[in-house]
Amino acid sequence: MTTINPYLEGNFAPVHQEITTDTLQVIGELPPDLSGIFVRNGANPQWEPIGQYHWFDGDGMLHGVRIHDGKATYRNRYVKTQGCLIEQAEGKPIWSGLMEPPQMDNPRGPYKNTANTNTVWHNGQLLALWEGGAPYAVKLPELETIGEYTYNGKLASAFTAHPKVDPVTGEMMFFGYSPFKPPYLQYSVVSVAGELLRTESIDLPIGVMMHDFAISENYTIFMDLPVTFDSQRVERGEPLILFESERPSRFGILPRHGNNCDVRWFESSACFVPHTLNAYEEESEIVLSGCRMKDSGLLESVQSFDQQEGVYRPLCEWRFHLKTGLAQETILDDVPIEFPRVNEQLLGRKTRYGYTARVANNPILLFDALIKYDFSRGQSETLEFGVGRYGGDIVFVPRPHAKTEDDGWLLTLVHDEGSGISELIVLNAQDVTSGPVAQVLIPQRVPYGFHATWVDEAYFQT
Ligand SMILES: [Fe+2]
């Protein structure tokens, strides 16, 4: 019997048309000083899967909404990775995904680099990212793929989908993890001018899924969490990726330009942290926040669709005391959230506000509201998207010459499952509960996906 995979159905189903639109219909009014492009990456499989499909497997597709002079246009493009082009040339899928045994004897690699997870803007270049391989350079605003980006051949590892750009120095920190053989973790710093300055191997006991990390003003924080890879498990009919609850969570803190010898490890209870909100320094402590899962839920098996374990992922704070070596873990709010973000002009510094998507009470991962946290008051505000309406990754865009941390807009894609219409909503970040100031209607369905980035118009060639 064939099991219907919900991540290939409804608004998770791929679209196959790459379109470019004229000016789009807008409900409300786009702020005249909001000028740039919103780019959202996601999995959009162009073939029937080989074996079981996992949501993380599909080919990368970028959806771009460009806003300028109160008007908006849209285009979507596949990220034309080498794997994508090889499969197009052969007219068939070649790679299976996370749920199948890795193709260790495939000379082109055990997995396809789909570049489907996120994008980052650094040193005048947009990069499409997938944590198992090299980034792909993408031209803005066209969203056309330029090719693999290897820092003049210096790239020595995979490249996380969540690099961190320091808003003050302009440096970009990234890491790459290796599931099956050491070095299991490599850490790199890129200068503001785009030069890959250094890559350091960081010792880990075993390959783990390390999806995100964090930076503070002076430190880099790694999360060695007990979600392990083991290809031999697959041969025994067990999952490739497994949450090992008897292992602790380990958090490694090193000075930004330090190396393996400088890492200080802190232990905490077993968990998985799919995404961090931020980190900062406060007296002798490093403070990290992120959404905490009690296991790796969604990652392990499509068989968990009917379970709720993957839903509960509240915002949690860890405090690592550099003098005592102790770690303290506190749940900040009981509501399940995902895709936490701050005003990235304050990344690595203490922020007053945080913005997240609320996880709907549903076996499939959907986001039914946006939450704005005010940490100084210990309060939050929630904007529900409405019945049958689900959102995604939220981007904060500062207003030009912003006067306060939350002086700007929040942008996210929302899909209405009733009407079938996808839209980009724009909220005043200082007044989220009043609802969107503008809804940009997209004339093609935008499948649910992963992460979004905003690039100011002034930064890319027009
Ligand atoms: Fe992510």
CSV table of C-alpha atoms and ligand atoms in Angstrom, one decimal:
chain,number,residue,atom,x,y,z
A,1,MET,CA,0.0,0.0,0.0
A,2,THR,CA,1.3,3.4,-0.9
A,3,THR,CA,1.2,6.0,1.9
A,4,ILE,CA,0.2,9.5,0.8
A,5,ASN,CA,2.9,11.9,1.9
A,6,PRO,CA,1.3,15.1,3.1
A,7,TYR,CA,4.5,17.0,2.2
A,8,LEU,CA,3.7,16.3,-1.4
A,9,GLU,CA,0.0,17.3,-1.1
A,10,GLY,CA,-2.0,20.5,-0.9
A,11,ASN,CA,0.2,23.5,-0.6
A,12,PHE,CA,3.2,21.4,0.1
A,13,ALA,CA,2.9,20.1,-3.5
A,14,PRO,CA,5.5,21.6,-5.9
A,15,VAL,CA,4.7,24.1,-8.6
A,16,HIS,CA,6.3,23.6,-12.0
A,17,GLN,CA,6.0,26.9,-13.7
A,18,GLU,CA,8.7,29.5,-13.4
A,19,ILE,CA,6.9,32.8,-13.8
A,20,THR,CA,7.7,36.5,-13.9
A,21,THR,CA,4.9,38.9,-13.3
A,22,ASP,CA,4.0,42.5,-14.0
A,23,THR,CA,2.7,44.7,-11.1
A,24,LEU,CA,0.7,42.7,-8.6
A,25,GLN,CA,-2.6,43.4,-7.0
A,26,VAL,CA,-2.2,44.8,-3.5
A,27,ILE,CA,-4.8,45.0,-0.8
A,28,GLY,CA,-4.0,48.0,1.4
A,29,GLU,CA,-0.9,50.1,0.7
A,30,LEU,CA,2.7,49.2,0.5
A,31,PRO,CA,4.9,51.6,2.5
A,32,PRO,CA,6.6,54.0,0.0
A,33,ASP,CA,9.9,53.7,1.8
A,34,LEU,CA,9.9,49.8,1.7
A,35,SER,CA,12.2,49.1,-1.2
A,36,GLY,CA,13.9,45.8,-1.9
A,37,ILE,CA,13.3,42.1,-2.5
A,38,PHE,CA,11.9,39.4,-0.2
A,39,VAL,CA,13.3,36.0,-1.2
A,40,ARG,CA,12.0,32.8,0.2
A,41,ASN,CA,13.6,29.4,-0.4
A,42,GLY,CA,12.0,26.0,-0.2
A,43,ALA,CA,11.8,22.4,-1.4
A,44,ASN,CA,10.1,22.0,-4.8
A,45,PRO,CA,10.8,18.5,-6.1
A,46,GLN,CA,10.9,18.4,-9.9
A,47,TRP,CA,10.6,14.6,-10.0
A,48,GLU,CA,8.6,11.8,-8.4
A,49,PRO,CA,10.8,10.8,-5.5
A,50,ILE,CA,12.9,7.6,-5.4
A,51,GLY,CA,11.6,5.8,-2.4
A,52,GLN,CA,10.2,7.8,0.6
A,53,TYR,CA,10.1,11.5,0.3
A,54,HIS,CA,11.1,13.9,3.2
A,55,TRP,CA,10.1,17.5,3.1
A,56,PHE,CA,13.8,18.5,3.2
A,57,ASP,CA,14.6,16.6,0.0
A,58,GLY,CA,13.0,18.7,-2.8
A,59,ASP,CA,14.9,20.8,-5.3
A,60,GLY,CA,15.4,24.4,-4.2
A,61,MET,CA,13.1,27.0,-5.5
A,62,LEU,CA,13.3,30.7,-4.8
A,63,HIS,CA,10.3,32.9,-4.6
A,64,GLY,CA,11.0,36.6,-4.9
A,65,VAL,CA,8.7,39.5,-4.2
A,66,ARG,CA,10.3,42.8,-5.3
A,67,ILE,CA,8.8,45.9,-3.7
A,68,HIS,CA,9.6,49.4,-5.0
A,69,ASP,CA,7.7,52.7,-5.2
A,70,GLY,CA,4.6,51.2,-3.5
A,71,LYS,CA,4.4,48.4,-6.2
A,72,ALA,CA,5.3,44.8,-6.2
A,73,THR,CA,6.4,42.1,-8.7
A,74,TYR,CA,7.0,38.4,-8.3
A,75,ARG,CA,9.2,35.7,-9.9
A,76,ASN,CA,10.1,32.2,-9.0
A,77,ARG,CA,13.1,30.2,-10.1
A,78,TYR,CA,14.6,26.8,-9.4
A,79,VAL,CA,18.1,27.0,-7.9
A,80,LYS,CA,19.9,25.3,-10.8
A,81,THR,CA,22.4,23.2,-8.8
A,82,GLN,CA,24.6,20.7,-10.5
A,83,GLY,CA,22.4,17.9,-9.2
A,84,CYS,CA,19.3,19.7,-10.6
A,85,LEU,CA,20.9,20.1,-14.0
A,86,ILE,CA,22.2,16.5,-14.1
A,87,GLU,CA,18.7,15.2,-13.4
A,88,GLN,CA,17.2,17.5,-16.0
A,89,ALA,CA,19.8,16.4,-18.6
A,90,GLU,CA,19.1,12.7,-17.8
A,91,GLY,CA,15.4,13.2,-17.7
A,92,LYS,CA,14.9,11.3,-14.5
A,93,PRO,CA,15.7,11.5,-10.7
A,94,ILE,CA,19.0,10.1,-9.6
A,95,TRP,CA,19.2,10.8,-5.9
A,96,SER,CA,16.9,9.6,-3.2
A,97,GLY,CA,16.5,11.5,0.0
A,98,LEU,CA,17.0,11.5,3.7
A,99,MET,CA,14.6,8.6,4.3
A,100,GLU,CA,16.6,6.2,2.1
A,101,PRO,CA,20.1,4.8,2.6
A,102,PRO,CA,22.7,7.4,1.5
A,103,GLN,CA,24.2,6.6,-1.9
A,104,MET,CA,27.7,6.1,-0.6
A,105,ASP,CA,29.0,4.7,-3.9
A,106,ASN,CA,27.6,7.4,-6.0
A,107,PRO,CA,30.6,9.3,-7.5
A,108,ARG,CA,28.6,12.5,-7.5
A,109,GLY,CA,28.0,12.2,-3.8
A,110,PRO,CA,25.5,10.4,-1.5
A,111,TYR,CA,23.0,13.3,-1.6
A,112,LYS,CA,21.9,16.0,-4.0
A,113,ASN,CA,22.9,19.5,-3.0
A,114,THR,CA,19.4,21.1,-3.5
A,115,ALA,CA,20.4,24.6,-2.1
A,116,ASN,CA,16.8,24.6,-0.9
A,117,THR,CA,16.9,25.9,2.7
A,118,ASN,CA,17.8,29.5,3.0
A,119,THR,CA,19.6,32.4,1.4
A,120,VAL,CA,22.1,34.9,2.7
A,121,TRP,CA,23.2,38.3,1.4
A,122,HIS,CA,26.9,39.0,2.1
A,123,ASN,CA,29.5,41.1,0.3
A,124,GLY,CA,27.1,42.0,-2.5
A,125,GLN,CA,26.2,38.4,-3.3
A,126,LEU,CA,23.1,36.3,-2.6
A,127,LEU,CA,23.8,32.7,-1.8
A,128,ALA,CA,21.3,29.9,-1.8
A,129,LEU,CA,22.1,27.4,1.0
A,130,TRP,CA,21.8,23.8,1.9
A,131,GLU,CA,23.7,22.4,4.9
A,132,GLY,CA,25.2,19.4,3.2
A,133,GLY,CA,27.1,21.2,0.4
A,134,ALA,CA,28.5,24.4,-1.1
A,135,PRO,CA,26.4,27.5,-1.5
A,136,TYR,CA,25.1,28.6,-4.9
A,137,ALA,CA,25.4,32.2,-6.1
A,138,VAL,CA,22.2,33.7,-7.3
A,139,LYS,CA,21.7,37.0,-9.3
A,140,LEU,CA,19.4,39.6,-8.0
A,141,PRO,CA,16.7,40.6,-8.8
A,142,GLU,CA,16.5,38.0,-11.6
A,143,LEU,CA,16.9,35.0,-9.2
A,144,GLU,CA,19.0,33.2,-11.9
A,145,THR,CA,21.6,30.8,-10.6
A,146,ILE,CA,25.2,31.8,-11.3
A,147,GLY,CA,26.8,28.6,-10.0
A,148,GLU,CA,28.6,27.0,-7.0
A,149,TYR,CA,30.3,29.5,-4.8
A,150,THR,CA,33.5,28.2,-3.2
A,151,TYR,CA,35.4,31.4,-2.1
A,152,ASN,CA,38.0,30.9,-4.8
A,153,GLY,CA,38.4,27.3,-4.0
A,154,LYS,CA,39.0,27.9,-0.3
A,155,LEU,CA,35.7,26.3,0.9
A,156,ALA,CA,36.8,23.2,2.7
A,157,SER,CA,33.5,22.0,4.2
A,158,ALA,CA,29.8,22.0,3.7
A,159,PHE,CA,28.1,25.3,4.5
A,160,THR,CA,25.3,25.7,7.0
A,161,ALA,CA,22.0,27.1,5.9
A,162,HIS,CA,22.2,29.6,8.8
A,163,PRO,CA,25.4,31.6,8.6
A,164,LYS,CA,25.6,34.7,10.8
A,165,VAL,CA,26.5,38.1,9.6
A,166,ASP,CA,27.8,40.4,12.3
A,167,PRO,CA,25.9,43.7,11.8
A,168,VAL,CA,28.8,45.8,13.1
A,169,THR,CA,31.9,44.2,11.6
A,170,GLY,CA,30.3,42.7,8.5
A,171,GLU,CA,32.1,39.4,9.1
A,172,MET,CA,30.2,36.3,8.2
A,173,MET,CA,30.6,33.1,10.4
A,174,PHE,CA,29.5,29.7,9.1
A,175,PHE,CA,30.2,26.1,9.8
A,176,GLY,CA,29.9,22.8,7.9
A,177,TYR,CA,29.2,19.5,9.5
A,178,SER,CA,30.1,16.0,8.2
A,179,PRO,CA,27.6,13.3,9.0
A,180,PHE,CA,29.8,10.2,8.5
A,181,LYS,CA,33.5,11.0,8.9
A,182,PRO,CA,35.7,13.4,10.8
A,183,PRO,CA,36.2,16.3,11.0
A,184,TYR,CA,32.6,16.3,12.0
A,185,LEU,CA,32.6,20.1,12.4
A,186,GLN,CA,34.5,22.8,10.6
A,187,TYR,CA,34.1,26.5,11.4
A,188,SER,CA,34.9,29.4,9.1
A,189,VAL,CA,35.0,33.2,9.2
A,190,VAL,CA,34.6,35.3,6.0
A,191,SER,CA,35.7,38.9,6.1
A,192,VAL,CA,33.5,41.9,5.3
A,193,ALA,CA,35.2,41.9,1.9
A,194,GLY,CA,34.1,38.3,1.2
A,195,GLU,CA,37.5,36.7,1.8
A,196,LEU,CA,37.4,33.3,3.5
A,197,LEU,CA,39.9,34.0,6.3
A,198,ARG,CA,40.1,30.8,8.1
A,199,THR,CA,38.6,27.3,8.6
A,200,GLU,CA,39.1,25.5,11.9
A,201,SER,CA,38.2,21.8,12.7
A,202,ILE,CA,36.2,21.5,15.9
A,203,ASP,CA,36.3,18.1,17.6
A,204,LEU,CA,33.0,16.2,18.0
A,205,PRO,CA,32.7,12.6,19.1
A,206,ILE,CA,30.2,11.6,16.3
A,207,GLY,CA,28.4,13.2,13.3
A,208,VAL,CA,25.4,15.1,14.4
A,209,MET,CA,22.7,17.1,12.6
A,210,MET,CA,23.7,20.7,13.4
A,211,HIS,CA,21.2,22.9,11.6
A,212,ASP,CA,21.9,26.2,13.3
A,213,PHE,CA,24.3,28.0,15.6
A,214,ALA,CA,24.6,31.5,17.1
A,215,ILE,CA,27.0,34.4,17.5
A,216,SER,CA,27.4,37.0,20.2
A,217,GLU,CA,29.6,40.1,19.9
A,218,ASN,CA,32.8,38.1,20.7
A,219,TYR,CA,31.8,34.4,20.7
A,220,THR,CA,30.5,31.7,18.5
A,221,ILE,CA,28.1,29.1,20.0
A,222,PHE,CA,27.8,25.6,18.5
A,223,MET,CA,25.1,23.1,19.4
A,224,ASP,CA,26.3,19.4,19.6
A,225,LEU,CA,22.9,17.9,20.2
A,226,PRO,CA,22.1,14.2,20.3
A,227,VAL,CA,20.6,13.8,16.8
A,228,THR,CA,23.2,11.5,15.4
A,229,PHE,CA,23.9,10.0,11.9
A,230,ASP,CA,24.7,6.4,11.4
A,231,SER,CA,24.5,4.8,8.0
A,232,GLN,CA,24.7,1.3,9.5
A,233,ARG,CA,21.4,1.9,11.3
A,234,VAL,CA,19.7,2.1,7.9
A,235,GLU,CA,21.0,-1.4,7.0
A,236,ARG,CA,19.4,-2.7,10.1
A,237,GLY,CA,16.1,-1.1,9.1
A,238,GLU,CA,16.5,1.7,11.6
A,239,PRO,CA,16.5,5.5,10.9
A,240,LEU,CA,19.6,7.1,9.5
A,241,ILE,CA,19.1,10.1,11.8
A,242,LEU,CA,18.2,9.3,15.4
A,243,PHE,CA,17.6,11.2,18.6
A,244,GLU,CA,19.6,9.5,21.3
A,245,SER,CA,18.0,10.6,24.5
A,246,GLU,CA,20.8,9.2,26.7
A,247,ARG,CA,23.3,11.6,25.2
A,248,PRO,CA,23.4,15.1,26.7
A,249,SER,CA,23.1,18.3,24.7
A,250,ARG,CA,26.5,20.0,24.4
A,251,PHE,CA,27.0,23.7,23.7
A,252,GLY,CA,30.5,24.8,22.6
A,253,ILE,CA,31.5,28.4,23.1
A,254,LEU,CA,34.7,29.8,21.5
A,255,PRO,CA,36.0,33.2,20.8
A,256,ARG,CA,35.1,34.3,17.3
A,257,HIS,CA,38.6,34.0,16.0
A,258,GLY,CA,39.5,31.1,18.3
A,259,ASN,CA,40.2,27.4,17.4
A,260,ASN,CA,39.4,23.9,18.7
A,261,CYS,CA,41.6,24.4,21.8
A,262,ASP,CA,39.6,27.4,22.9
A,263,VAL,CA,36.2,25.8,22.9
A,264,ARG,CA,34.5,25.5,26.2
A,265,TRP,CA,31.8,22.9,26.3
A,266,PHE,CA,28.7,23.1,28.5
A,267,GLU,CA,26.2,20.3,29.0
A,268,SER,CA,22.5,20.5,29.3
A,269,SER,CA,19.5,18.1,29.0
A,270,ALA,CA,19.0,16.2,25.8
A,271,CYS,CA,17.0,18.2,23.2
A,272,PHE,CA,17.1,19.4,19.7
A,273,VAL,CA,17.2,23.1,18.8
A,274,PRO,CA,16.2,23.5,15.2
A,275,HIS,CA,16.7,27.3,15.2
A,276,THR,CA,18.2,29.9,17.4
A,277,LEU,CA,16.7,33.2,18.0
A,278,ASN,CA,19.9,35.0,19.1
A,279,ALA,CA,22.8,35.1,21.6
A,280,TYR,CA,24.4,37.8,23.5
A,281,GLU,CA,26.8,38.5,26.4
A,282,GLU,CA,25.7,39.7,29.8
A,283,GLU,CA,28.4,40.1,32.4
A,284,SER,CA,30.1,36.6,32.7
A,285,GLU,CA,27.3,34.8,30.9
A,286,ILE,CA,26.6,33.9,27.3
A,287,VAL,CA,22.8,33.9,26.8
A,288,LEU,CA,21.4,31.8,23.9
A,289,SER,CA,17.8,31.5,22.9
A,290,GLY,CA,16.0,29.2,20.5
A,291,CYS,CA,13.2,26.8,20.0
A,292,ARG,CA,13.7,23.6,22.0
A,293,MET,CA,12.3,20.3,21.0
A,294,LYS,CA,12.4,17.4,23.4
A,295,ASP,CA,13.4,15.2,20.4
A,296,SER,CA,14.0,15.6,16.7
A,297,GLY,CA,10.4,14.8,15.8
A,298,LEU,CA,10.0,15.8,12.2
A,299,LEU,CA,13.5,14.9,11.2
A,300,GLU,CA,13.5,11.2,12.0
A,301,SER,CA,10.6,9.7,10.1
A,302,VAL,CA,7.6,10.4,8.0
A,303,GLN,CA,5.9,7.8,10.2
A,304,SER,CA,5.7,10.5,12.8
A,305,PHE,CA,3.0,12.4,10.9
A,306,ASP,CA,0.4,11.2,13.3
A,307,GLN,CA,2.4,12.1,16.3
A,308,GLN,CA,2.5,15.4,18.1
A,309,GLU,CA,6.1,15.2,19.4
A,310,GLY,CA,7.3,17.5,16.6
A,311,VAL,CA,4.8,20.2,17.5
A,312,TYR,CA,6.0,21.3,21.0
A,313,ARG,CA,9.0,23.5,20.6
A,314,PRO,CA,8.8,26.4,23.0
A,315,LEU,CA,11.2,29.4,23.1
A,316,CYS,CA,13.9,28.5,25.5
A,317,GLU,CA,16.9,30.3,27.0
A,318,TRP,CA,20.2,28.9,28.0
A,319,ARG,CA,22.7,30.8,30.2
A,320,PHE,CA,26.3,29.6,30.1
A,321,HIS,CA,28.4,31.0,32.9
A,322,LEU,CA,32.0,31.4,31.7
A,323,LYS,CA,33.4,31.5,35.3
A,324,THR,CA,31.6,28.6,36.9
A,325,GLY,CA,31.1,26.4,33.8
A,326,LEU,CA,27.5,25.9,34.7
A,327,ALA,CA,24.5,26.0,32.3
A,328,GLN,CA,21.0,27.0,33.1
A,329,GLU,CA,18.0,26.3,30.9
A,330,THR,CA,14.7,28.2,31.2
A,331,ILE,CA,11.5,27.9,29.1
A,332,LEU,CA,10.5,31.5,28.3
A,333,ASP,CA,7.1,30.8,26.9
A,334,ASP,CA,5.0,27.6,26.6
A,335,VAL,CA,3.7,28.3,23.1
A,336,PRO,CA,5.2,26.1,20.4
A,337,ILE,CA,7.1,28.3,17.9
A,338,GLU,CA,9.4,28.1,15.0
A,339,PHE,CA,11.6,30.3,12.7
A,340,PRO,CA,12.5,32.8,15.5
A,341,ARG,CA,14.1,36.0,14.2
A,342,VAL,CA,15.3,39.3,15.6
A,343,ASN,CA,16.1,42.7,14.0
A,344,GLU,CA,19.3,41.4,12.4
A,345,GLN,CA,20.9,44.8,12.8
A,346,LEU,CA,21.2,43.6,16.5
A,347,LEU,CA,22.3,40.0,15.8
A,348,GLY,CA,24.6,38.9,18.6
A,349,ARG,CA,23.4,41.7,20.9
A,350,LYS,CA,20.7,41.7,23.5
A,351,THR,CA,17.4,42.6,21.8
A,352,ARG,CA,14.2,43.7,23.3
A,353,TYR,CA,12.0,42.0,20.7
A,354,GLY,CA,11.8,38.7,18.9
A,355,TYR,CA,9.5,37.5,16.1
A,356,THR,CA,8.4,34.0,15.5
A,357,ALA,CA,5.8,31.8,13.8
A,358,ARG,CA,3.4,29.9,16.0
A,359,VAL,CA,3.2,26.2,15.3
A,360,ALA,CA,-0.4,25.1,14.6
A,361,ASN,CA,-1.7,22.1,16.6
A,362,ASN,CA,-1.6,19.8,13.6
A,363,PRO,CA,0.4,16.7,12.7
A,364,ILE,CA,1.9,18.5,9.7
A,365,LEU,CA,4.1,21.5,10.4
A,366,LEU,CA,2.0,24.6,9.7
A,367,PHE,CA,2.2,28.1,11.2
A,368,ASP,CA,-1.0,29.7,12.1
A,369,ALA,CA,0.1,33.0,13.7
A,370,LEU,CA,2.9,35.4,14.2
A,371,ILE,CA,4.1,36.2,17.7
A,372,LYS,CA,6.1,39.3,18.7
A,373,TYR,CA,7.9,38.9,22.0
A,374,ASP,CA,8.8,41.9,24.2
A,375,PHE,CA,11.4,40.4,26.5
A,376,SER,CA,11.9,43.5,28.6
A,377,ARG,CA,8.2,43.3,29.6
A,378,GLY,CA,7.9,39.6,29.5
A,379,GLN,CA,4.9,40.0,27.1
A,380,SER,CA,3.9,38.9,23.7
A,381,GLU,CA,1.4,39.9,21.0
A,382,THR,CA,-0.1,37.4,18.6
A,383,LEU,CA,-1.6,38.0,15.1
A,384,GLU,CA,-3.6,34.9,14.0
A,385,PHE,CA,-3.5,34.5,10.2
A,386,GLY,CA,-7.1,33.3,10.2
A,387,VAL,CA,-9.0,30.0,9.6
A,388,GLY,CA,-7.2,27.9,7.0
A,389,ARG,CA,-4.4,30.5,6.5
A,390,TYR,CA,-0.8,29.5,7.3
A,391,GLY,CA,2.4,31.6,7.2
A,392,GLY,CA,6.1,31.0,7.1
A,393,ASP,CA,9.4,32.5,8.0
A,394,ILE,CA,9.1,36.1,9.1
A,395,VAL,CA,11.6,38.8,8.2
A,396,PHE,CA,12.0,42.1,10.0
A,397,VAL,CA,12.9,45.0,7.7
A,398,PRO,CA,14.0,48.2,9.5
A,399,ARG,CA,12.5,51.4,8.3
A,400,PRO,CA,15.2,53.7,6.7
A,401,HIS,CA,16.6,55.8,9.6
A,402,ALA,CA,14.7,53.8,12.1
A,403,LYS,CA,14.5,55.3,15.6
A,404,THR,CA,13.8,52.2,17.7
A,405,GLU,CA,14.5,48.5,17.5
A,406,ASP,CA,11.1,47.6,16.2
A,407,ASP,CA,10.7,50.6,13.9
A,408,GLY,CA,10.1,48.7,10.6
A,409,TRP,CA,8.0,46.0,9.0
A,410,LEU,CA,7.4,42.3,9.3
A,411,LEU,CA,7.0,40.3,6.1
A,412,THR,CA,5.9,36.8,5.6
A,413,LEU,CA,4.1,34.7,3.0
A,414,VAL,CA,0.7,33.5,3.9
A,415,HIS,CA,-1.3,30.8,2.0
A,416,ASP,CA,-5.1,30.7,2.2
A,417,GLU,CA,-6.1,27.0,1.9
A,418,GLY,CA,-9.7,28.0,1.2
A,419,SER,CA,-9.1,30.3,-1.7
A,420,GLY,CA,-5.9,28.7,-2.8
A,421,ILE,CA,-4.3,32.2,-2.9
A,422,SER,CA,-0.8,32.9,-1.6
A,423,GLU,CA,0.1,36.4,-0.6
A,424,LEU,CA,3.0,38.4,1.0
A,425,ILE,CA,1.7,40.2,4.0
A,426,VAL,CA,3.4,43.4,5.3
A,427,LEU,CA,2.9,44.4,9.0
A,428,ASN,CA,3.9,47.4,10.9
A,429,ALA,CA,6.2,45.8,13.5
A,430,GLN,CA,5.1,48.3,16.1
A,431,ASP,CA,1.4,47.3,15.6
A,432,VAL,CA,1.2,43.7,14.6
A,433,THR,CA,-2.2,43.0,16.1
A,434,SER,CA,-3.9,45.5,13.7
A,435,GLY,CA,-3.1,43.1,10.8
A,436,PRO,CA,-1.4,43.7,7.5
A,437,VAL,CA,-0.9,47.2,6.1
A,438,ALA,CA,-0.5,45.5,2.7
A,439,GLN,CA,-1.3,42.1,1.2
A,440,VAL,CA,0.5,41.4,-2.1
A,441,LEU,CA,-1.5,38.8,-4.0
A,442,ILE,CA,0.7,36.3,-5.8
A,443,PRO,CA,-0.8,35.0,-9.1
A,444,GLN,CA,0.6,31.5,-8.6
A,445,ARG,CA,0.5,29.3,-5.5
A,446,VAL,CA,3.6,29.5,-3.3
A,447,PRO,CA,4.2,26.2,-1.7
A,448,TYR,CA,5.0,26.2,2.0
A,449,GLY,CA,8.8,26.3,2.4
A,450,PHE,CA,11.7,27.2,4.6
A,451,HIS,CA,13.6,30.5,5.1
A,452,ALA,CA,13.3,34.1,3.9
A,453,THR,CA,15.7,37.0,3.4
A,454,TRP,CA,15.2,40.6,2.7
A,455,VAL,CA,17.7,42.5,0.5
A,456,ASP,CA,17.4,46.3,0.3
A,457,GLU,CA,17.0,47.7,-3.3
A,458,ALA,CA,20.1,49.9,-2.8
A,459,TYR,CA,22.3,46.7,-2.4
A,460,PHE,CA,21.6,45.1,-5.8
A,461,GLN,CA,22.0,46.3,-9.4
A,462,THR,CA,18.7,47.3,-11.0
B,1,FE,FE,16.5,26.3,9.1
